[in-house]
PDB file of C-alpha atoms in Angstrom:
ATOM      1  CA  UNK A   1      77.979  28.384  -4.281  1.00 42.00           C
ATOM      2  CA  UNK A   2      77.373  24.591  -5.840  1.00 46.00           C
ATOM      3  CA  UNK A   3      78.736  23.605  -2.078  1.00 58.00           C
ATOM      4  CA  UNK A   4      76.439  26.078  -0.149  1.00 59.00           C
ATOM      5  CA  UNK A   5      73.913  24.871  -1.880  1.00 59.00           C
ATOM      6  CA  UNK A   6      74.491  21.262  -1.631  1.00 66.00           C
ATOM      7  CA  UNK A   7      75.250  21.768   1.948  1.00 69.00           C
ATOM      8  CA  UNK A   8      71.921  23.381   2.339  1.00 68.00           C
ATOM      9  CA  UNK A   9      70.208  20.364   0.685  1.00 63.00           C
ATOM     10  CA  UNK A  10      72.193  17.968   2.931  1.00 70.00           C
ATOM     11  CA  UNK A  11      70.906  19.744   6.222  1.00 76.00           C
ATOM     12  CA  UNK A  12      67.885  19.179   8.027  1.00 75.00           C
ATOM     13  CA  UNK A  13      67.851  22.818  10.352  1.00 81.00           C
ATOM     14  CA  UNK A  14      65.140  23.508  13.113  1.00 84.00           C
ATOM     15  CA  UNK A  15      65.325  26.529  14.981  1.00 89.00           C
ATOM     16  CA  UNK A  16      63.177  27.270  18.555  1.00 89.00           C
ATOM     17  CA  UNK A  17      63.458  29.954  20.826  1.00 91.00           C
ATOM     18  CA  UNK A  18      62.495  28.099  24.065  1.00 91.00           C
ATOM     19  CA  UNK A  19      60.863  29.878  27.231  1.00 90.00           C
ATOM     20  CA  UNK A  20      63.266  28.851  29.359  1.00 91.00           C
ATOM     21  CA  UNK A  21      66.918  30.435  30.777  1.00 92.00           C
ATOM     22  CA  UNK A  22      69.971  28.907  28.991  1.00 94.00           C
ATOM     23  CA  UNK A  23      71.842  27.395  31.752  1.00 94.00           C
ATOM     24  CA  UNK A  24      68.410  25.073  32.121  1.00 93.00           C
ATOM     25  CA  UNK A  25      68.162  24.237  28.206  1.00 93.00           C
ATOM     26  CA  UNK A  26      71.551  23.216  28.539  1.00 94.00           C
ATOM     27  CA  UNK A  27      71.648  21.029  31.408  1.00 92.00           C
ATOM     28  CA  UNK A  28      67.994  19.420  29.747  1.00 92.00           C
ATOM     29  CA  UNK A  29      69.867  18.944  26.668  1.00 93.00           C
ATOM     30  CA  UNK A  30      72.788  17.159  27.911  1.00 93.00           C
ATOM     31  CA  UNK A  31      72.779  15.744  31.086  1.00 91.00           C
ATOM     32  CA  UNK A  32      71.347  11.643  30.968  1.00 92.00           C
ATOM     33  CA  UNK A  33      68.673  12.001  33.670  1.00 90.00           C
ATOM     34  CA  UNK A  34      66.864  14.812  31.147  1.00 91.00           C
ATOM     35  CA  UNK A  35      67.550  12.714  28.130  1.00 91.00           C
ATOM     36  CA  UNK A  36      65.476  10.227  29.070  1.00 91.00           C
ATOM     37  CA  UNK A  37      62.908  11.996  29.447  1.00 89.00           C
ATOM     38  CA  UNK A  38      62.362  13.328  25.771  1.00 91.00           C
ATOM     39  CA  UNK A  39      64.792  11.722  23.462  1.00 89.00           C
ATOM     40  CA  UNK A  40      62.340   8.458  22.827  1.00 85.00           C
ATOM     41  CA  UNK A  41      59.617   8.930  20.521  1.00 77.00           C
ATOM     42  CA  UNK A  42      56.406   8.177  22.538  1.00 75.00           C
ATOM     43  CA  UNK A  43      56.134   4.641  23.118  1.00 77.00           C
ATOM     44  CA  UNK A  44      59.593   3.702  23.176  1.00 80.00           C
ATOM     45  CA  UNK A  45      62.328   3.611  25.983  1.00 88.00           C
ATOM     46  CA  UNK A  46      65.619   5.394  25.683  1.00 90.00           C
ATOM     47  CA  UNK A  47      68.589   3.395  27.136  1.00 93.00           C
ATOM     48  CA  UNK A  48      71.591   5.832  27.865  1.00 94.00           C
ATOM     49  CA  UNK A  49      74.654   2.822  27.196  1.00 94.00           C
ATOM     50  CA  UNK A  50      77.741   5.556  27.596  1.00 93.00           C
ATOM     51  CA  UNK A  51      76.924   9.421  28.204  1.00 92.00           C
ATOM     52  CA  UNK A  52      80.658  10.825  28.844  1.00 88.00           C
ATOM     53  CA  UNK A  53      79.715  14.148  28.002  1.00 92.00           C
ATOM     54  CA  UNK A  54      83.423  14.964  27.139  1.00 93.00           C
ATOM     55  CA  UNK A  55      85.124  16.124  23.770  1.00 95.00           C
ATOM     56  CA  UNK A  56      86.294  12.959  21.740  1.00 95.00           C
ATOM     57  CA  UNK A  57      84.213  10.610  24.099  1.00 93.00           C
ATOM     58  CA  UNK A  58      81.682   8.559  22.251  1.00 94.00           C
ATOM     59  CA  UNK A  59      77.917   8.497  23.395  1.00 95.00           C
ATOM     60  CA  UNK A  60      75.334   5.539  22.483  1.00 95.00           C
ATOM     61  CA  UNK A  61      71.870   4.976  23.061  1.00 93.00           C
ATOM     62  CA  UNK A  62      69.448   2.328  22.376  1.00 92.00           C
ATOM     63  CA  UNK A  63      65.778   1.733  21.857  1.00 88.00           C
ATOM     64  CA  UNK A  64      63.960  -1.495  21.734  1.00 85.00           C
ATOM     65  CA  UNK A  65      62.536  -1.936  18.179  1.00 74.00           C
ATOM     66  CA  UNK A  66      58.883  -3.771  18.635  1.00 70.00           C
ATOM     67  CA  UNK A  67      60.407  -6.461  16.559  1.00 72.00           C
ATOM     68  CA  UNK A  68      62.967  -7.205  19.055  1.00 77.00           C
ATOM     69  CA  UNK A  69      66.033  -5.488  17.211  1.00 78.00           C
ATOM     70  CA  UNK A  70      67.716  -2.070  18.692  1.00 85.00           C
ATOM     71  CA  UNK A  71      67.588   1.028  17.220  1.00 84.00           C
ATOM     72  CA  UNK A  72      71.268   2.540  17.865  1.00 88.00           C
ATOM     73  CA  UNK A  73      71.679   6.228  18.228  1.00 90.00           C
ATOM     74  CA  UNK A  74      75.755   6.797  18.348  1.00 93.00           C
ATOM     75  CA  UNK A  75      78.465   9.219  17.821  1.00 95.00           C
ATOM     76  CA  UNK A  76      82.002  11.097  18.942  1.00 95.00           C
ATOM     77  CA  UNK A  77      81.607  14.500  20.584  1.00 96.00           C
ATOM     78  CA  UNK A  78      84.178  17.198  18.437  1.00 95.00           C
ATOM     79  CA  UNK A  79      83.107  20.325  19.742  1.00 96.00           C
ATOM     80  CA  UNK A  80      81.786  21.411  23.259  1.00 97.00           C
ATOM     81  CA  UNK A  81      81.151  24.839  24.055  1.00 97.00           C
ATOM     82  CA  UNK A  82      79.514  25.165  27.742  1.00 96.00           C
ATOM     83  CA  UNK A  83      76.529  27.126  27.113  1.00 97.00           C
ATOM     84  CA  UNK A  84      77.146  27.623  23.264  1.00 97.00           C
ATOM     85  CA  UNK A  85      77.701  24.915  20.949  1.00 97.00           C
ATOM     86  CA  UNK A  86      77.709  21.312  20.881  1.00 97.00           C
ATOM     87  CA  UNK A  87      79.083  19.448  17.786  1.00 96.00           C
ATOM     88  CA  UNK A  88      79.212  15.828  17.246  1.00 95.00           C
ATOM     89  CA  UNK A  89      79.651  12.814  14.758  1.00 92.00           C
ATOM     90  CA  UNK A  90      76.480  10.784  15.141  1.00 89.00           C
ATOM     91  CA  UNK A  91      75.124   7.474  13.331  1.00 87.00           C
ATOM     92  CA  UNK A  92      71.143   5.765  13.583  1.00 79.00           C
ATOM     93  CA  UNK A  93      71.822   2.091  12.781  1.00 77.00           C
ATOM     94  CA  UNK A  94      70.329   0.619  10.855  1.00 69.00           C
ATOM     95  CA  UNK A  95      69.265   3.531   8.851  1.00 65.00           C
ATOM     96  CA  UNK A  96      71.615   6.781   8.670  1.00 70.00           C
ATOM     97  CA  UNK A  97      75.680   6.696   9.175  1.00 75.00           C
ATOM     98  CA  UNK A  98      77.735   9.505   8.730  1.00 81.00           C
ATOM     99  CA  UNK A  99      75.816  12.341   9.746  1.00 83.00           C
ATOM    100  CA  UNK A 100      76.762  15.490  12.131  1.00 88.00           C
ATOM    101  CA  UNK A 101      74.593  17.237  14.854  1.00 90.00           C
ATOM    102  CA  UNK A 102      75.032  20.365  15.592  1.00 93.00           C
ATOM    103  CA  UNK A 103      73.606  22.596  18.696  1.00 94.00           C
ATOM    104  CA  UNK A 104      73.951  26.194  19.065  1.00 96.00           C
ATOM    105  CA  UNK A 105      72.385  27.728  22.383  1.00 96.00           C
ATOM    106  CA  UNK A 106      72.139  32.030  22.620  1.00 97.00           C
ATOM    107  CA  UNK A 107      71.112  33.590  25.831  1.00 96.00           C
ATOM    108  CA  UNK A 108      68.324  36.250  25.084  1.00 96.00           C
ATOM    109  CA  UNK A 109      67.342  37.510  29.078  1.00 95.00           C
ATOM    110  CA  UNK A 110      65.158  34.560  30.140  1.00 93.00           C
ATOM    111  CA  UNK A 111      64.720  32.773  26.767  1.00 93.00           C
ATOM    112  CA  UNK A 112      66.898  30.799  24.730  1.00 94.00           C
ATOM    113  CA  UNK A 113      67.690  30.543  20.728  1.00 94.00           C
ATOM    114  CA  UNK A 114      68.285  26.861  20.185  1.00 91.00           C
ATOM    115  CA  UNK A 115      69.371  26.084  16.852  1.00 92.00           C
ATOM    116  CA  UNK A 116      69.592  22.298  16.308  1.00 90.00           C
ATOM    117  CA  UNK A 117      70.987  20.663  12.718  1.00 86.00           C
ATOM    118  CA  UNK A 118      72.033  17.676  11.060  1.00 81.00           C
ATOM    119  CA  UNK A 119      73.878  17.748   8.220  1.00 83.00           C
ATOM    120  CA  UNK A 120      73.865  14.429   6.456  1.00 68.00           C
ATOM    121  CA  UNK A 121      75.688  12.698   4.787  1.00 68.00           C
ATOM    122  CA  UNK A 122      78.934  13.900   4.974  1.00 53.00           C
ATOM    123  CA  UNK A 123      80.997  14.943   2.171  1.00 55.00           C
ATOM    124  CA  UNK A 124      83.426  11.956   2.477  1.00 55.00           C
ATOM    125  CA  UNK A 125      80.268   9.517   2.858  1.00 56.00           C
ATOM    126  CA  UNK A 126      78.198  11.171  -0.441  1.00 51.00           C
ATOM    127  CA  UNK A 127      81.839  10.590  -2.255  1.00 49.00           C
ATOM    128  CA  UNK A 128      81.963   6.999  -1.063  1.00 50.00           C
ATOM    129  CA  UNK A 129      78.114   6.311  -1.988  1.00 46.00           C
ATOM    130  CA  UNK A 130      78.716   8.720  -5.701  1.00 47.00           C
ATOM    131  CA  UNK A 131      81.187   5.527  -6.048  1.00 47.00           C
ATOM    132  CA  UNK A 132      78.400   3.451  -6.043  1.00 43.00           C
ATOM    133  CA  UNK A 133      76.757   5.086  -8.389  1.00 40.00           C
ATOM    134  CA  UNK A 134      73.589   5.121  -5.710  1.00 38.00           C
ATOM    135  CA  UNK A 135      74.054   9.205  -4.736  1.00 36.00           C
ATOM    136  CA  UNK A 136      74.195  10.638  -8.444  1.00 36.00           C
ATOM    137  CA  UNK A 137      71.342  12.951  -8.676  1.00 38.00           C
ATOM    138  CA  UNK A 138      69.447  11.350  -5.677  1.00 40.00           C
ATOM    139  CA  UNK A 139      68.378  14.867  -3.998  1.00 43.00           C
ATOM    140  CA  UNK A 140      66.917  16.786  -6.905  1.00 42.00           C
ATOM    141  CA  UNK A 141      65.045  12.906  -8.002  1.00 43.00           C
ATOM    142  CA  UNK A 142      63.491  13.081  -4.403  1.00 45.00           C
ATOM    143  CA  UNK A 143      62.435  16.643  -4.850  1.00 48.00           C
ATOM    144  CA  UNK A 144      60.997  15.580  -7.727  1.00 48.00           C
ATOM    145  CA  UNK A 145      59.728  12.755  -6.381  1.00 48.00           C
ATOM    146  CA  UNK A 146      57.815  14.573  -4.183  1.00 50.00           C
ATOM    147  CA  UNK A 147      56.581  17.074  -6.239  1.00 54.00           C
ATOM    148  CA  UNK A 148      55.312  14.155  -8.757  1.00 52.00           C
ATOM    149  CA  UNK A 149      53.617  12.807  -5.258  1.00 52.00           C
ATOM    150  CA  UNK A 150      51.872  15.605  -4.490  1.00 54.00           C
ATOM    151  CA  UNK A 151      50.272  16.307  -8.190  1.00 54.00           C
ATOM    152  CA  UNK A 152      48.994  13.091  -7.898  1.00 53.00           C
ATOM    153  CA  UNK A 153      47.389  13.838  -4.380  1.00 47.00           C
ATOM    154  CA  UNK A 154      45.431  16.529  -6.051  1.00 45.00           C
TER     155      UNK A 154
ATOM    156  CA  UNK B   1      76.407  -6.943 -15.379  1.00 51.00           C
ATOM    157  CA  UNK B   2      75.787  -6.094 -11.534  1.00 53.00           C
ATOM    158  CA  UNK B   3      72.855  -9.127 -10.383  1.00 53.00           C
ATOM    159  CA  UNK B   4      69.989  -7.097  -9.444  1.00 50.00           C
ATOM    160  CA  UNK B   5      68.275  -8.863  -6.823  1.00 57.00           C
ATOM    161  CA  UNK B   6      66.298  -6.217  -4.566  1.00 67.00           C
ATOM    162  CA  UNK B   7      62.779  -5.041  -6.448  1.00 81.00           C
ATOM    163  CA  UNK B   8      61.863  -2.314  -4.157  1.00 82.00           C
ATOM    164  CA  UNK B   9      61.289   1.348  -4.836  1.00 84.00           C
ATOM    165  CA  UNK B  10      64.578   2.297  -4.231  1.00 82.00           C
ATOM    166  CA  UNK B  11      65.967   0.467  -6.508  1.00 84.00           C
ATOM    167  CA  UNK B  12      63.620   1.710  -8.676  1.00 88.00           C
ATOM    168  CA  UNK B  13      64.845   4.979  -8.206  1.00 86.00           C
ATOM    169  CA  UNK B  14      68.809   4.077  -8.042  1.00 84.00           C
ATOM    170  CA  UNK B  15      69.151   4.614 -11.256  1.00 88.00           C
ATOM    171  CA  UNK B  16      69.115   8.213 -13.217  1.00 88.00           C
ATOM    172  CA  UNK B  17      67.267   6.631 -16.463  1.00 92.00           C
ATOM    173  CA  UNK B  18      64.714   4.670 -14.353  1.00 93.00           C
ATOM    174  CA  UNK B  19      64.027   8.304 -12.471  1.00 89.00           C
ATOM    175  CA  UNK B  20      63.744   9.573 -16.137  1.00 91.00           C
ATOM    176  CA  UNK B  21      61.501   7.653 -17.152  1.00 94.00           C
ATOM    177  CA  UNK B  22      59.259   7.706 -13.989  1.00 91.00           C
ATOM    178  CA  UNK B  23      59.208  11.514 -14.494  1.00 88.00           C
ATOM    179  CA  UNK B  24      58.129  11.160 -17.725  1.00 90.00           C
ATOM    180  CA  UNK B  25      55.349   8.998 -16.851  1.00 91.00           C
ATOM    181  CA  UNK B  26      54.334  11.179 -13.878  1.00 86.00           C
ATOM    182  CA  UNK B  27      53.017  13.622 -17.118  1.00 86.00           C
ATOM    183  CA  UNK B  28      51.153  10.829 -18.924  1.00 89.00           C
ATOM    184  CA  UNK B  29      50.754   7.136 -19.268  1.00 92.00           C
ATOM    185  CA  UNK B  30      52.970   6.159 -22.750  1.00 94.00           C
ATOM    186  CA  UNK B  31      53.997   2.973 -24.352  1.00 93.00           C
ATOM    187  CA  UNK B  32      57.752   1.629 -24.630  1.00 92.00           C
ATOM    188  CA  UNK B  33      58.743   2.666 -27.877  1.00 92.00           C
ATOM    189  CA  UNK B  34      57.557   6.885 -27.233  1.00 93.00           C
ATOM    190  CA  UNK B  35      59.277   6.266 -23.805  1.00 95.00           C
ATOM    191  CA  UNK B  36      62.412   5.184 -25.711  1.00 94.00           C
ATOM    192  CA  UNK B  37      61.964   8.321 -28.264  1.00 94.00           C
ATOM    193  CA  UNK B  38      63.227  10.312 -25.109  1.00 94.00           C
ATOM    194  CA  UNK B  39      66.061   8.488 -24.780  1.00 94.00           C
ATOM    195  CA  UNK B  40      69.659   8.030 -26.646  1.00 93.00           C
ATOM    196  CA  UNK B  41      70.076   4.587 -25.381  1.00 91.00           C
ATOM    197  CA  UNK B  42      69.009   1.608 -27.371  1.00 93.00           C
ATOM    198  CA  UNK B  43      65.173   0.180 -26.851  1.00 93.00           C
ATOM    199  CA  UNK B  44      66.389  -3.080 -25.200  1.00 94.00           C
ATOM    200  CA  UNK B  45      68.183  -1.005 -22.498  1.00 95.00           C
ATOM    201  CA  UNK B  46      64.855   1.015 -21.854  1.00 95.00           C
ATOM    202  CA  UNK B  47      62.783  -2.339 -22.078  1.00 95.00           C
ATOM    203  CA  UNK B  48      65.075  -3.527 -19.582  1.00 95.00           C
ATOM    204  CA  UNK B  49      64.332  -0.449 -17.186  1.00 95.00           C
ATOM    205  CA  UNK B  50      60.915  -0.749 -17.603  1.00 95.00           C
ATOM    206  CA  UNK B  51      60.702  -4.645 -16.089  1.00 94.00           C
ATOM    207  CA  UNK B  52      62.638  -3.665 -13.356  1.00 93.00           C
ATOM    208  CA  UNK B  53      60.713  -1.094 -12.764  1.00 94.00           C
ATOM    209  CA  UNK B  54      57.056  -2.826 -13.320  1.00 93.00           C
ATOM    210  CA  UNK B  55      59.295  -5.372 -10.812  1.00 92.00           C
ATOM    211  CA  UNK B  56      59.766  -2.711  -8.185  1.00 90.00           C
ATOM    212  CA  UNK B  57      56.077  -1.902  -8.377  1.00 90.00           C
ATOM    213  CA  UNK B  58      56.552   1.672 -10.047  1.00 90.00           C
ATOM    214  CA  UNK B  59      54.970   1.090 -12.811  1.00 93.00           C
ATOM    215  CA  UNK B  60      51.817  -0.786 -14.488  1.00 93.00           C
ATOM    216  CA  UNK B  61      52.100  -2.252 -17.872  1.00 94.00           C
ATOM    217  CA  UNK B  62      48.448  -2.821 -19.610  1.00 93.00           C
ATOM    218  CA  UNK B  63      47.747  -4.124 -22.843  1.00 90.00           C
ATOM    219  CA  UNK B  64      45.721  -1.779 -25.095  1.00 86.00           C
ATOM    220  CA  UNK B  65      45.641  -4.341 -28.407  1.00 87.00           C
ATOM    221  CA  UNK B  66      49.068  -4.228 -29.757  1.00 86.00           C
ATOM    222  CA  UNK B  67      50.479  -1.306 -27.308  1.00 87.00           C
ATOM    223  CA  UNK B  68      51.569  -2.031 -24.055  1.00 89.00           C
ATOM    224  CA  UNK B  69      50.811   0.986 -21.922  1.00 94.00           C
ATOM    225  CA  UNK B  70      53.166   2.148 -19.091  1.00 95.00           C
ATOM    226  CA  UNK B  71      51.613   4.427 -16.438  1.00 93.00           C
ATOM    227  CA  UNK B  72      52.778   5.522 -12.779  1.00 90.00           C
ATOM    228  CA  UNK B  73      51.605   3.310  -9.826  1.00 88.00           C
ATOM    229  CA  UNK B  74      51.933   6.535  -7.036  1.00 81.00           C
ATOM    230  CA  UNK B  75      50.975   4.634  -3.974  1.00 80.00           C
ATOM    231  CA  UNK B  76      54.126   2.892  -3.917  1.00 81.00           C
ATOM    232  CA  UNK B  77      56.894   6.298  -5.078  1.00 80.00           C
ATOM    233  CA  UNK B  78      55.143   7.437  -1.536  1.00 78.00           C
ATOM    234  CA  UNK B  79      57.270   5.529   0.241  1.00 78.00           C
ATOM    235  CA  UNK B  80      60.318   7.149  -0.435  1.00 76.00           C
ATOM    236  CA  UNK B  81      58.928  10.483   0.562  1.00 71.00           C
ATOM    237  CA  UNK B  82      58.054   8.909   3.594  1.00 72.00           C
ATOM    238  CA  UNK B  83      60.811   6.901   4.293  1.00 69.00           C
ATOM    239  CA  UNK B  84      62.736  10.430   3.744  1.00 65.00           C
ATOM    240  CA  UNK B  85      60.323  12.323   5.807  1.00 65.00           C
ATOM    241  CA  UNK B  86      60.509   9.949   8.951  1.00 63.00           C
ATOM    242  CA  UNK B  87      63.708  11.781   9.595  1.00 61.00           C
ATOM    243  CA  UNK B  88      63.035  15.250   9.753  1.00 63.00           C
ATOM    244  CA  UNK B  89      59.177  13.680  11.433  1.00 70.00           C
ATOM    245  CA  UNK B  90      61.577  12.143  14.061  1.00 75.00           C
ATOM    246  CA  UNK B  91      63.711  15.152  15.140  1.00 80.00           C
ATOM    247  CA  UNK B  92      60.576  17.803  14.844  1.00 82.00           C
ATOM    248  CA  UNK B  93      58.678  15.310  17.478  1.00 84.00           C
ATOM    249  CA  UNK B  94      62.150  15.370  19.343  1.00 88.00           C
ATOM    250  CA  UNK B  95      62.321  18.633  19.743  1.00 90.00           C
ATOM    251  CA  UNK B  96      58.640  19.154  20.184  1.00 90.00           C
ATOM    252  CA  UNK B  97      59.759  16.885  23.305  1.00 92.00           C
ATOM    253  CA  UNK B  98      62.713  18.514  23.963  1.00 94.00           C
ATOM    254  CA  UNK B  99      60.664  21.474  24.512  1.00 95.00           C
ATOM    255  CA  UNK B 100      57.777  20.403  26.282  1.00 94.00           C
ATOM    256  CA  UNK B 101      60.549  18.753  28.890  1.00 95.00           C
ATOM    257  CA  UNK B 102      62.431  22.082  28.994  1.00 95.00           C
ATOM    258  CA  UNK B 103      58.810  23.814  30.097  1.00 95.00           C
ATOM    259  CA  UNK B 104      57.958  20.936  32.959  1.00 95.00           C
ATOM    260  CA  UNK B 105      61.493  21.378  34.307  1.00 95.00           C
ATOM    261  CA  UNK B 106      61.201  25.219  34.689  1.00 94.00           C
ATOM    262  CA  UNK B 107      58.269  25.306  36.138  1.00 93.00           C
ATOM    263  CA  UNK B 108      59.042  22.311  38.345  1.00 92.00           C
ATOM    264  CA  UNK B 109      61.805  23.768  39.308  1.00 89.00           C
ATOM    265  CA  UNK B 110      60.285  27.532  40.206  1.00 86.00           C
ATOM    266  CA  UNK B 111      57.430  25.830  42.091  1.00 81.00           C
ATOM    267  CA  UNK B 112      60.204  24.598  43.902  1.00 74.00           C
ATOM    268  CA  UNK B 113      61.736  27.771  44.440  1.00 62.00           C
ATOM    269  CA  UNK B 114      58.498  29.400  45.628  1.00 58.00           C
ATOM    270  CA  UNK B 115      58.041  26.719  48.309  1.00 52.00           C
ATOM    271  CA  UNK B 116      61.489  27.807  50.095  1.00 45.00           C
TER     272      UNK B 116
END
């Protein structure tokens, strides 16, 4: 339970059914002509570097930062399912390494469940950073954190 | 002794008595030595927490004749709930995009159909 739970804590899950038939979310979702066209938050550019959309290929793009710097979106592909599931290692330099994204498409007639999480950090990565003495406690003190936030809000 | 040399709000926050202590404040403003009541280590340890954490700009210390009050400084604990929240912000917008794309293609895509 103490790992479901901390598993649960360490994953940021968004589900959408999409109006649209699977075999087009799919191709939107992973073919580099589509992923230009919505990865970016507005006002940036996506750069697709390497899209090999093949298990154990790595993938990497880039945005401009406004300050001249690149924002680095990267990871390994470890699971692809045509049509189903799409798992992969995945780091944001400078902020987040370590994480996993995971996909999960279902076919319902002409919709489509999408299911979309990241889990992060990784076990091996909240081990490495309990080392440091900088994990211990650090999800229930920003859940407090927030909650202290928001009473002061009122 | 580790050299501390970041003051930000995550370092504030690094450490399990400094988040302690900042709940404890969240309730009400106290001075060092009721602070230190809540704690088994010694009052030069907490002392020590405190000026790193008036340092990180967590905290304000004011002078009320011989007490030095410590209260919360809120505006800047926000930015770890922001700094947290950019993430799931980023892939909600993502998706958002995702699925507005998803929508132009379709119907792109049917118009194109219909034309045939």
């Amino acid at each position: 339970m103490e790992n479901e739970n901390d598993l649960a804590r360490r994953t940021l899950t968004i589900r959408k059914t999409l109006d649209a038939p699977i075999e087009l979310v799919w191709e939107a979702w992973t073919q580099t002509e589509h992923i230009v066209k919505w990865w970016a938050p507005k006002g940036m550019t996506v750069k697709v570097v390497k899209h090999d959309f093949k298990v154990g290929i790595e993938w990497k793009y880039t945005m401009p930062m406004p300050d001249g710097n690149e924002f680095i979106s990267e990871g390994v592909y470890s699971v692809i399912e045509v049509l189903k599931k799409i798992i992969t290692s995945a780091n944001f330099r400078p902020m987040t390494e370590g994480v996993e994204m995971r996909t999960l498409f279902e076919k319902d007639g002409d919709k489509t469940h999408f299911i979309f999480s990241v889990v992060h950090p990784t076990e091996e990565y909240k081990m490495q950073q309990e080392k440091m003495g900088f994990y211990n406690g650090w999800g229930s003190a920003l859940t407090r954190l927030e909650e202290i936030i928001k009473s002061f809000k009122k | 002794m580790p050299v501390e040399t970041r003051r930000d709000v995550f370092q504030a926050i690094a450490d399990p008595t400094r988040r302690e202590i900042i709940r404890i404040l969240a309730k009400e403003p106290m001075n060092l030595n009721s602070i230190a009541d809540n704690f088994d280590v010694t009052r030069p340890a907490i002392s020590n927490h405190i000026r790193i954490l008036e340092e990180c700009g967590i905290i304000a210390i004011e002078q009320q004749g011989r007490e030095r009050l410590c209260s919360i400084r809120p505006v800047n604990l926000k930015e770890v709930s922001d700094w947290i929240g950019q993430f799931n912000m980023l892939w909600e917008h993502r998706l958002e995009s995702f699925e507005k794309y998803v929508n132009q293609l379709k119907s792109k895509r049917s118009n194109h159909g219909k034309r045939k």
